[in-house]
């Protein structure tokens, strides 16, 4: 559609249903993962069906942790968001629906899982993989926490640090609703004026939200911000 592309991938030994050369069993043909590339979404969204998610960084991970109590939305009373299953010098295993991934570049990613939750194991020796301990059927969403740059060195990537708790809470608050497609319509009410409407098809990670709102969070270019209705924009007060 005009706003998105959905890509589906099958395990190496599984062919798509349209491939007559497949030697896989009928059950294997139902195993896949897919991602929704939607313009304007600040999240990466992946849906899995009986496959094992593996997350790898461009370089290495510095850490894999649960959010602290101050990094959770005030309206969220669920203490089962994330918990430690096992931790030693070689492996960190966490289970839940919300995690923090820290990379060598001092970037922080937030990882959200659907209501079923997931158990993930971090290889603390090689520091290059975070892997589900078993096959997974559900949805994972990744969002980069926008970094700030130290005023002392605006070009050194080592000076990058996560922004305010407010940004993390904002990403967590809106992680429940995600787009899987969309369409664009328009009308011209008067000469020289056009109204453009973006309608997204959405679904949710879970039936109940950790946040007061299930509204879709999207990004816009600066010149788009100038013409968007004020009630659809987030103010700076949302980010502190």
PDB file of N, CA, C and O in Angstrom, residues 161-222:
ATOM      1  N   UNK A 161      24.462   9.792  25.200  1.00  0.00           N
ATOM      2  CA  UNK A 161      23.843   9.217  26.392  1.00  0.00           C
ATOM      3  C   UNK A 161      22.337   9.239  26.221  1.00  0.00           C
ATOM      4  O   UNK A 161      21.797  10.067  25.487  1.00  0.00           O
ATOM      5  N   UNK A 162      21.608   8.317  26.873  1.00  0.00           N
ATOM      6  CA  UNK A 162      20.154   8.289  26.739  1.00  0.00           C
ATOM      7  C   UNK A 162      19.530   9.591  27.225  1.00  0.00           C
ATOM      8  O   UNK A 162      20.039  10.254  28.121  1.00  0.00           O
ATOM      9  N   UNK A 163      18.408   9.952  26.618  1.00  0.00           N
ATOM     10  CA  UNK A 163      17.718  11.170  27.012  1.00  0.00           C
ATOM     11  C   UNK A 163      16.876  10.923  28.254  1.00  0.00           C
ATOM     12  O   UNK A 163      17.020   9.932  28.940  1.00  0.00           O
ATOM     13  N   UNK A 164      15.973  11.828  28.526  1.00  0.00           N
ATOM     14  CA  UNK A 164      15.220  11.816  29.768  1.00  0.00           C
ATOM     15  C   UNK A 164      14.357  10.574  29.916  1.00  0.00           C
ATOM     16  O   UNK A 164      14.026   9.885  28.954  1.00  0.00           O
ATOM     17  N   UNK A 165      13.988  10.310  31.172  1.00  0.00           N
ATOM     18  CA  UNK A 165      13.073   9.216  31.471  1.00  0.00           C
ATOM     19  C   UNK A 165      11.751   9.431  30.741  1.00  0.00           C
ATOM     20  O   UNK A 165      11.078   8.482  30.350  1.00  0.00           O
ATOM     21  N   UNK A 166      11.394  10.701  30.523  1.00  0.00           N
ATOM     22  CA  UNK A 166      10.138  10.998  29.847  1.00  0.00           C
ATOM     23  C   UNK A 166      10.063  10.404  28.455  1.00  0.00           C
ATOM     24  O   UNK A 166       9.005   9.932  28.027  1.00  0.00           O
ATOM     25  N   UNK A 167      11.178  10.407  27.717  1.00  0.00           N
ATOM     26  CA  UNK A 167      11.192   9.834  26.375  1.00  0.00           C
ATOM     27  C   UNK A 167      10.983   8.322  26.448  1.00  0.00           C
ATOM     28  O   UNK A 167      10.229   7.740  25.666  1.00  0.00           O
ATOM     29  N   UNK A 168      11.649   7.663  27.399  1.00  0.00           N
ATOM     30  CA  UNK A 168      11.481   6.217  27.551  1.00  0.00           C
ATOM     31  C   UNK A 168      10.040   5.880  27.908  1.00  0.00           C
ATOM     32  O   UNK A 168       9.459   4.918  27.392  1.00  0.00           O
ATOM     33  N   UNK A 169       9.453   6.666  28.802  1.00  0.00           N
ATOM     34  CA  UNK A 169       8.064   6.422  29.175  1.00  0.00           C
ATOM     35  C   UNK A 169       7.123   6.655  27.997  1.00  0.00           C
ATOM     36  O   UNK A 169       6.120   5.959  27.834  1.00  0.00           O
ATOM     37  N   UNK A 170       7.448   7.652  27.176  1.00  0.00           N
ATOM     38  CA  UNK A 170       6.627   7.929  25.999  1.00  0.00           C
ATOM     39  C   UNK A 170       6.658   6.749  25.033  1.00  0.00           C
ATOM     40  O   UNK A 170       5.619   6.305  24.531  1.00  0.00           O
ATOM     41  N   UNK A 171       7.854   6.216  24.773  1.00  0.00           N
ATOM     42  CA  UNK A 171       7.979   5.065  23.877  1.00  0.00           C
ATOM     43  C   UNK A 171       7.266   3.847  24.449  1.00  0.00           C
ATOM     44  O   UNK A 171       6.610   3.094  23.724  1.00  0.00           O
ATOM     45  N   UNK A 172       7.390   3.645  25.761  1.00  0.00           N
ATOM     46  CA  UNK A 172       6.720   2.512  26.395  1.00  0.00           C
ATOM     47  C   UNK A 172       5.208   2.679  26.357  1.00  0.00           C
ATOM     48  O   UNK A 172       4.462   1.730  26.096  1.00  0.00           O
ATOM     49  N   UNK A 173       4.769   3.901  26.589  1.00  0.00           N
ATOM     50  CA  UNK A 173       3.342   4.196  26.658  1.00  0.00           C
ATOM     51  C   UNK A 173       2.636   3.869  25.344  1.00  0.00           C
ATOM     52  O   UNK A 173       1.525   3.351  25.336  1.00  0.00           O
ATOM     53  N   UNK A 174       3.306   4.160  24.228  1.00  0.00           N
ATOM     54  CA  UNK A 174       2.676   3.988  22.917  1.00  0.00           C
ATOM     55  C   UNK A 174       3.118   2.711  22.204  1.00  0.00           C
ATOM     56  O   UNK A 174       2.756   2.506  21.040  1.00  0.00           O
ATOM     57  N   UNK A 175       3.867   1.864  22.881  1.00  0.00           N
ATOM     58  CA  UNK A 175       4.366   0.648  22.224  1.00  0.00           C
ATOM     59  C   UNK A 175       3.267  -0.374  21.975  1.00  0.00           C
ATOM     60  O   UNK A 175       3.429  -1.285  21.164  1.00  0.00           O
ATOM     61  N   UNK A 176       2.141  -0.239  22.664  1.00  0.00           N
ATOM     62  CA  UNK A 176       1.084  -1.239  22.562  1.00  0.00           C
ATOM     63  C   UNK A 176       0.402  -1.248  21.196  1.00  0.00           C
ATOM     64  O   UNK A 176      -0.059  -2.282  20.725  1.00  0.00           O
ATOM     65  N   UNK A 177       0.339  -0.097  20.550  1.00  0.00           N
ATOM     66  CA  UNK A 177      -0.361   0.012  19.265  1.00  0.00           C
ATOM     67  C   UNK A 177       0.642   0.159  18.136  1.00  0.00           C
ATOM     68  O   UNK A 177       1.520   1.020  18.191  1.00  0.00           O
ATOM     69  N   UNK A 178       0.530  -0.688  17.120  1.00  0.00           N
ATOM     70  CA  UNK A 178       1.481  -0.595  16.012  1.00  0.00           C
ATOM     71  C   UNK A 178       0.766  -0.685  14.663  1.00  0.00           C
ATOM     72  O   UNK A 178      -0.266  -1.343  14.523  1.00  0.00           O
ATOM     73  N   UNK A 179       1.319  -0.004  13.652  1.00  0.00           N
ATOM     74  CA  UNK A 179       0.703  -0.004  12.323  1.00  0.00           C
ATOM     75  C   UNK A 179       1.176  -1.186  11.487  1.00  0.00           C
ATOM     76  O   UNK A 179       2.332  -1.597  11.567  1.00  0.00           O
ATOM     77  N   UNK A 180       0.279  -1.732  10.680  1.00  0.00           N
ATOM     78  CA  UNK A 180       0.638  -2.810   9.755  1.00  0.00           C
ATOM     79  C   UNK A 180       0.327  -2.427   8.310  1.00  0.00           C
ATOM     80  O   UNK A 180       0.568  -3.207   7.390  1.00  0.00           O
ATOM     81  N   UNK A 181      -0.199  -1.233   8.106  1.00  0.00           N
ATOM     82  CA  UNK A 181      -0.514  -0.768   6.761  1.00  0.00           C
ATOM     83  C   UNK A 181      -1.165   0.595   6.829  1.00  0.00           C
ATOM     84  O   UNK A 181      -1.331   1.174   7.904  1.00  0.00           O
ATOM     85  N   UNK A 182      -1.529   1.122   5.677  1.00  0.00           N
ATOM     86  CA  UNK A 182      -2.175   2.425   5.669  1.00  0.00           C
ATOM     87  C   UNK A 182      -2.549   2.863   4.268  1.00  0.00           C
ATOM     88  O   UNK A 182      -2.182   2.232   3.272  1.00  0.00           O
ATOM     89  N   UNK A 183      -3.284   3.942   4.203  1.00  0.00           N
ATOM     90  CA  UNK A 183      -3.658   4.508   2.912  1.00  0.00           C
ATOM     91  C   UNK A 183      -3.690   6.027   3.017  1.00  0.00           C
ATOM     92  O   UNK A 183      -3.786   6.595   4.111  1.00  0.00           O
ATOM     93  N   UNK A 184      -3.596   6.673   1.870  1.00  0.00           N
ATOM     94  CA  UNK A 184      -3.594   8.129   1.796  1.00  0.00           C
ATOM     95  C   UNK A 184      -4.780   8.580   0.951  1.00  0.00           C
ATOM     96  O   UNK A 184      -5.002   8.059  -0.144  1.00  0.00           O
ATOM     97  N   UNK A 185      -5.554   9.508   1.481  1.00  0.00           N
ATOM     98  CA  UNK A 185      -6.648  10.112   0.720  1.00  0.00           C
ATOM     99  C   UNK A 185      -6.517  11.627   0.803  1.00  0.00           C
ATOM    100  O   UNK A 185      -5.827  12.157   1.676  1.00  0.00           O
ATOM    101  N   UNK A 186      -7.183  12.319  -0.101  1.00  0.00           N
ATOM    102  CA  UNK A 186      -7.105  13.778  -0.090  1.00  0.00           C
ATOM    103  C   UNK A 186      -8.358  14.374  -0.727  1.00  0.00           C
ATOM    104  O   UNK A 186      -9.108  13.704  -1.438  1.00  0.00           O
ATOM    105  N   UNK A 187      -8.571  15.632  -0.403  1.00  0.00           N
ATOM    106  CA  UNK A 187      -9.643  16.389  -1.040  1.00  0.00           C
ATOM    107  C   UNK A 187      -9.201  17.837  -1.163  1.00  0.00           C
ATOM    108  O   UNK A 187      -8.273  18.282  -0.477  1.00  0.00           O
ATOM    109  N   UNK A 188      -9.858  18.562  -2.049  1.00  0.00           N
ATOM    110  CA  UNK A 188      -9.529  19.972  -2.296  1.00  0.00           C
ATOM    111  C   UNK A 188     -10.788  20.790  -2.032  1.00  0.00           C
ATOM    112  O   UNK A 188     -11.623  20.982  -2.921  1.00  0.00           O
ATOM    113  N   UNK A 189     -10.956  21.263  -0.786  1.00  0.00           N
ATOM    114  CA  UNK A 189     -12.187  21.991  -0.439  1.00  0.00           C
ATOM    115  C   UNK A 189     -12.303  23.340  -1.137  1.00  0.00           C
ATOM    116  O   UNK A 189     -13.407  23.765  -1.479  1.00  0.00           O
ATOM    117  N   UNK A 190     -11.181  24.021  -1.317  1.00  0.00           N
ATOM    118  CA  UNK A 190     -11.182  25.310  -2.008  1.00  0.00           C
ATOM    119  C   UNK A 190      -9.957  25.399  -2.896  1.00  0.00           C
ATOM    120  O   UNK A 190      -8.985  24.652  -2.726  1.00  0.00           O
ATOM    121  N   UNK A 191      -9.986  26.304  -3.819  1.00  0.00           N
ATOM    122  CA  UNK A 191      -8.870  26.462  -4.735  1.00  0.00           C
ATOM    123  C   UNK A 191      -7.596  26.818  -3.966  1.00  0.00           C
ATOM    124  O   UNK A 191      -7.581  27.724  -3.142  1.00  0.00           O
ATOM    125  N   UNK A 192      -6.537  26.078  -4.240  1.00  0.00           N
ATOM    126  CA  UNK A 192      -5.257  26.343  -3.600  1.00  0.00           C
ATOM    127  C   UNK A 192      -5.083  25.693  -2.242  1.00  0.00           C
ATOM    128  O   UNK A 192      -4.036  25.846  -1.605  1.00  0.00           O
ATOM    129  N   UNK A 193      -6.098  24.952  -1.764  1.00  0.00           N
ATOM    130  CA  UNK A 193      -6.019  24.288  -0.458  1.00  0.00           C
ATOM    131  C   UNK A 193      -6.362  22.810  -0.626  1.00  0.00           C
ATOM    132  O   UNK A 193      -7.373  22.467  -1.257  1.00  0.00           O
ATOM    133  N   UNK A 194      -5.525  21.946  -0.065  1.00  0.00           N
ATOM    134  CA  UNK A 194      -5.780  20.506  -0.125  1.00  0.00           C
ATOM    135  C   UNK A 194      -5.637  19.905   1.268  1.00  0.00           C
ATOM    136  O   UNK A 194      -4.761  20.306   2.044  1.00  0.00           O
ATOM    137  N   UNK A 195      -6.505  18.976   1.593  1.00  0.00           N
ATOM    138  CA  UNK A 195      -6.418  18.225   2.844  1.00  0.00           C
ATOM    139  C   UNK A 195      -5.954  16.806   2.528  1.00  0.00           C
ATOM    140  O   UNK A 195      -6.565  16.120   1.702  1.00  0.00           O
ATOM    141  N   UNK A 196      -4.867  16.390   3.175  1.00  0.00           N
ATOM    142  CA  UNK A 196      -4.324  15.048   2.972  1.00  0.00           C
ATOM    143  C   UNK A 196      -4.540  14.248   4.252  1.00  0.00           C
ATOM    144  O   UNK A 196      -4.199  14.707   5.349  1.00  0.00           O
ATOM    145  N   UNK A 197      -5.099  13.046   4.121  1.00  0.00           N
ATOM    146  CA  UNK A 197      -5.417  12.213   5.276  1.00  0.00           C
ATOM    147  C   UNK A 197      -4.609  10.913   5.214  1.00  0.00           C
ATOM    148  O   UNK A 197      -4.595  10.230   4.186  1.00  0.00           O
ATOM    149  N   UNK A 198      -3.941  10.606   6.319  1.00  0.00           N
ATOM    150  CA  UNK A 198      -3.201   9.356   6.448  1.00  0.00           C
ATOM    151  C   UNK A 198      -3.983   8.450   7.395  1.00  0.00           C
ATOM    152  O   UNK A 198      -4.182   8.794   8.564  1.00  0.00           O
ATOM    153  N   UNK A 199      -4.424   7.308   6.900  1.00  0.00           N
ATOM    154  CA  UNK A 199      -5.203   6.368   7.702  1.00  0.00           C
ATOM    155  C   UNK A 199      -4.395   5.082   7.865  1.00  0.00           C
ATOM    156  O   UNK A 199      -4.114   4.388   6.884  1.00  0.00           O
ATOM    157  N   UNK A 200      -4.028   4.783   9.102  1.00  0.00           N
ATOM    158  CA  UNK A 200      -3.215   3.600   9.364  1.00  0.00           C
ATOM    159  C   UNK A 200      -4.079   2.445   9.864  1.00  0.00           C
ATOM    160  O   UNK A 200      -5.003   2.644  10.655  1.00  0.00           O
ATOM    161  N   UNK A 201      -3.755   1.251   9.390  1.00  0.00           N
ATOM    162  CA  UNK A 201      -4.349   0.031   9.931  1.00  0.00           C
ATOM    163  C   UNK A 201      -3.482  -0.416  11.100  1.00  0.00           C
ATOM    164  O   UNK A 201      -2.268  -0.584  10.951  1.00  0.00           O
ATOM    165  N   UNK A 202      -4.081  -0.583  12.268  1.00  0.00           N
ATOM    166  CA  UNK A 202      -3.293  -0.869  13.469  1.00  0.00           C
ATOM    167  C   UNK A 202      -3.778  -2.131  14.170  1.00  0.00           C
ATOM    168  O   UNK A 202      -4.896  -2.603  13.952  1.00  0.00           O
ATOM    169  N   UNK A 203      -2.913  -2.659  15.014  1.00  0.00           N
ATOM    170  CA  UNK A 203      -3.265  -3.744  15.919  1.00  0.00           C
ATOM    171  C   UNK A 203      -2.513  -3.509  17.222  1.00  0.00           C
ATOM    172  O   UNK A 203      -1.759  -2.547  17.335  1.00  0.00           O
ATOM    173  N   UNK A 204      -2.723  -4.361  18.216  1.00  0.00           N
ATOM    174  CA  UNK A 204      -2.130  -4.114  19.532  1.00  0.00           C
ATOM    175  C   UNK A 204      -1.360  -5.329  20.030  1.00  0.00           C
ATOM    176  O   UNK A 204      -1.645  -6.472  19.656  1.00  0.00           O
ATOM    177  N   UNK A 205      -0.379  -5.055  20.906  1.00  0.00           N
ATOM    178  CA  UNK A 205       0.392  -6.128  21.530  1.00  0.00           C
ATOM    179  C   UNK A 205      -0.441  -6.898  22.538  1.00  0.00           C
ATOM    180  O   UNK A 205      -0.303  -8.100  22.707  1.00  0.00           O
ATOM    181  N   UNK A 206      -1.300  -6.192  23.247  1.00  0.00           N
ATOM    182  CA  UNK A 206      -2.119  -6.808  24.279  1.00  0.00           C
ATOM    183  C   UNK A 206      -3.416  -6.039  24.405  1.00  0.00           C
ATOM    184  O   UNK A 206      -3.515  -4.879  23.999  1.00  0.00           O
ATOM    185  N   UNK A 207      -4.424  -6.674  24.983  1.00  0.00           N
ATOM    186  CA  UNK A 207      -5.753  -6.071  25.034  1.00  0.00           C
ATOM    187  C   UNK A 207      -5.812  -4.867  25.957  1.00  0.00           C
ATOM    188  O   UNK A 207      -6.545  -3.915  25.722  1.00  0.00           O
ATOM    189  N   UNK A 208      -5.028  -4.898  27.041  1.00  0.00           N
ATOM    190  CA  UNK A 208      -5.018  -3.774  27.971  1.00  0.00           C
ATOM    191  C   UNK A 208      -3.682  -3.055  27.870  1.00  0.00           C
ATOM    192  O   UNK A 208      -2.634  -3.670  27.796  1.00  0.00           O
ATOM    193  N   UNK A 209      -3.715  -1.751  27.853  1.00  0.00           N
ATOM    194  CA  UNK A 209      -2.505  -0.957  27.702  1.00  0.00           C
ATOM    195  C   UNK A 209      -1.933  -0.574  29.053  1.00  0.00           C
ATOM    196  O   UNK A 209      -2.662  -0.366  30.018  1.00  0.00           O
ATOM    197  N   UNK A 210      -0.593  -0.477  29.121  1.00  0.00           N
ATOM    198  CA  UNK A 210       0.066   0.009  30.325  1.00  0.00           C
ATOM    199  C   UNK A 210      -0.080   1.521  30.457  1.00  0.00           C
ATOM    200  O   UNK A 210       0.331   2.105  31.443  1.00  0.00           O
ATOM    201  N   UNK A 211      -0.640   2.133  29.449  1.00  0.00           N
ATOM    202  CA  UNK A 211      -0.689   3.586  29.378  1.00  0.00           C
ATOM    203  C   UNK A 211      -2.137   4.045  29.363  1.00  0.00           C
ATOM    204  O   UNK A 211      -3.056   3.265  29.145  1.00  0.00           O
ATOM    205  N   UNK A 212      -2.309   5.334  29.579  1.00  0.00           N
ATOM    206  CA  UNK A 212      -3.651   5.906  29.552  1.00  0.00           C
ATOM    207  C   UNK A 212      -4.201   5.972  28.140  1.00  0.00           C
ATOM    208  O   UNK A 212      -5.374   6.258  27.935  1.00  0.00           O
ATOM    209  N   UNK A 213      -3.358   5.724  27.141  1.00  0.00           N
ATOM    210  CA  UNK A 213      -3.790   5.916  25.761  1.00  0.00           C
ATOM    211  C   UNK A 213      -3.278   4.802  24.871  1.00  0.00           C
ATOM    212  O   UNK A 213      -2.183   4.290  25.055  1.00  0.00           O
ATOM    213  N   UNK A 214      -4.096   4.403  23.894  1.00  0.00           N
ATOM    214  CA  UNK A 214      -3.671   3.455  22.876  1.00  0.00           C
ATOM    215  C   UNK A 214      -3.394   4.162  21.557  1.00  0.00           C
ATOM    216  O   UNK A 214      -3.402   3.541  20.498  1.00  0.00           O
ATOM    217  N   UNK A 215      -3.170   5.474  21.610  1.00  0.00           N
ATOM    218  CA  UNK A 215      -2.957   6.235  20.388  1.00  0.00           C
ATOM    219  C   UNK A 215      -1.661   5.814  19.704  1.00  0.00           C
ATOM    220  O   UNK A 215      -0.669   5.474  20.347  1.00  0.00           O
ATOM    221  N   UNK A 216      -1.686   5.862  18.386  1.00  0.00           N
ATOM    222  CA  UNK A 216      -0.524   5.520  17.581  1.00  0.00           C
ATOM    223  C   UNK A 216       0.491   6.658  17.637  1.00  0.00           C
ATOM    224  O   UNK A 216       0.148   7.822  17.437  1.00  0.00           O
ATOM    225  N   UNK A 217       1.753   6.323  17.922  1.00  0.00           N
ATOM    226  CA  UNK A 217       2.828   7.314  17.950  1.00  0.00           C
ATOM    227  C   UNK A 217       3.598   7.235  16.640  1.00  0.00           C
ATOM    228  O   UNK A 217       4.098   6.174  16.265  1.00  0.00           O
ATOM    229  N   UNK A 218       3.701   8.365  15.933  1.00  0.00           N
ATOM    230  CA  UNK A 218       4.401   8.406  14.653  1.00  0.00           C
ATOM    231  C   UNK A 218       5.321   9.621  14.614  1.00  0.00           C
ATOM    232  O   UNK A 218       5.172  10.564  15.392  1.00  0.00           O
ATOM    233  N   UNK A 219       6.286   9.578  13.703  1.00  0.00           N
ATOM    234  CA  UNK A 219       7.207  10.687  13.490  1.00  0.00           C
ATOM    235  C   UNK A 219       6.774  11.498  12.273  1.00  0.00           C
ATOM    236  O   UNK A 219       6.127  10.973  11.367  1.00  0.00           O
ATOM    237  N   UNK A 220       7.151  12.774  12.255  1.00  0.00           N
ATOM    238  CA  UNK A 220       6.835  13.637  11.120  1.00  0.00           C
ATOM    239  C   UNK A 220       8.037  14.510  10.801  1.00  0.00           C
ATOM    240  O   UNK A 220       8.833  14.849  11.687  1.00  0.00           O
ATOM    241  N   UNK A 221       8.174  14.872   9.543  1.00  0.00           N
ATOM    242  CA  UNK A 221       9.240  15.778   9.131  1.00  0.00           C
ATOM    243  C   UNK A 221       8.917  17.203   9.575  1.00  0.00           C
ATOM    244  O   UNK A 221       7.741  17.555   9.751  1.00  0.00           O
ATOM    245  N   UNK A 222       9.953  18.033   9.770  1.00  0.00           N
ATOM    246  CA  UNK A 222       9.712  19.398  10.267  1.00  0.00           C
ATOM    247  C   UNK A 222       8.698  20.189   9.449  1.00  0.00           C
ATOM    248  O   UNK A 222       7.854  20.895  10.011  1.00  0.00           O
TER     249      UNK A 222
END
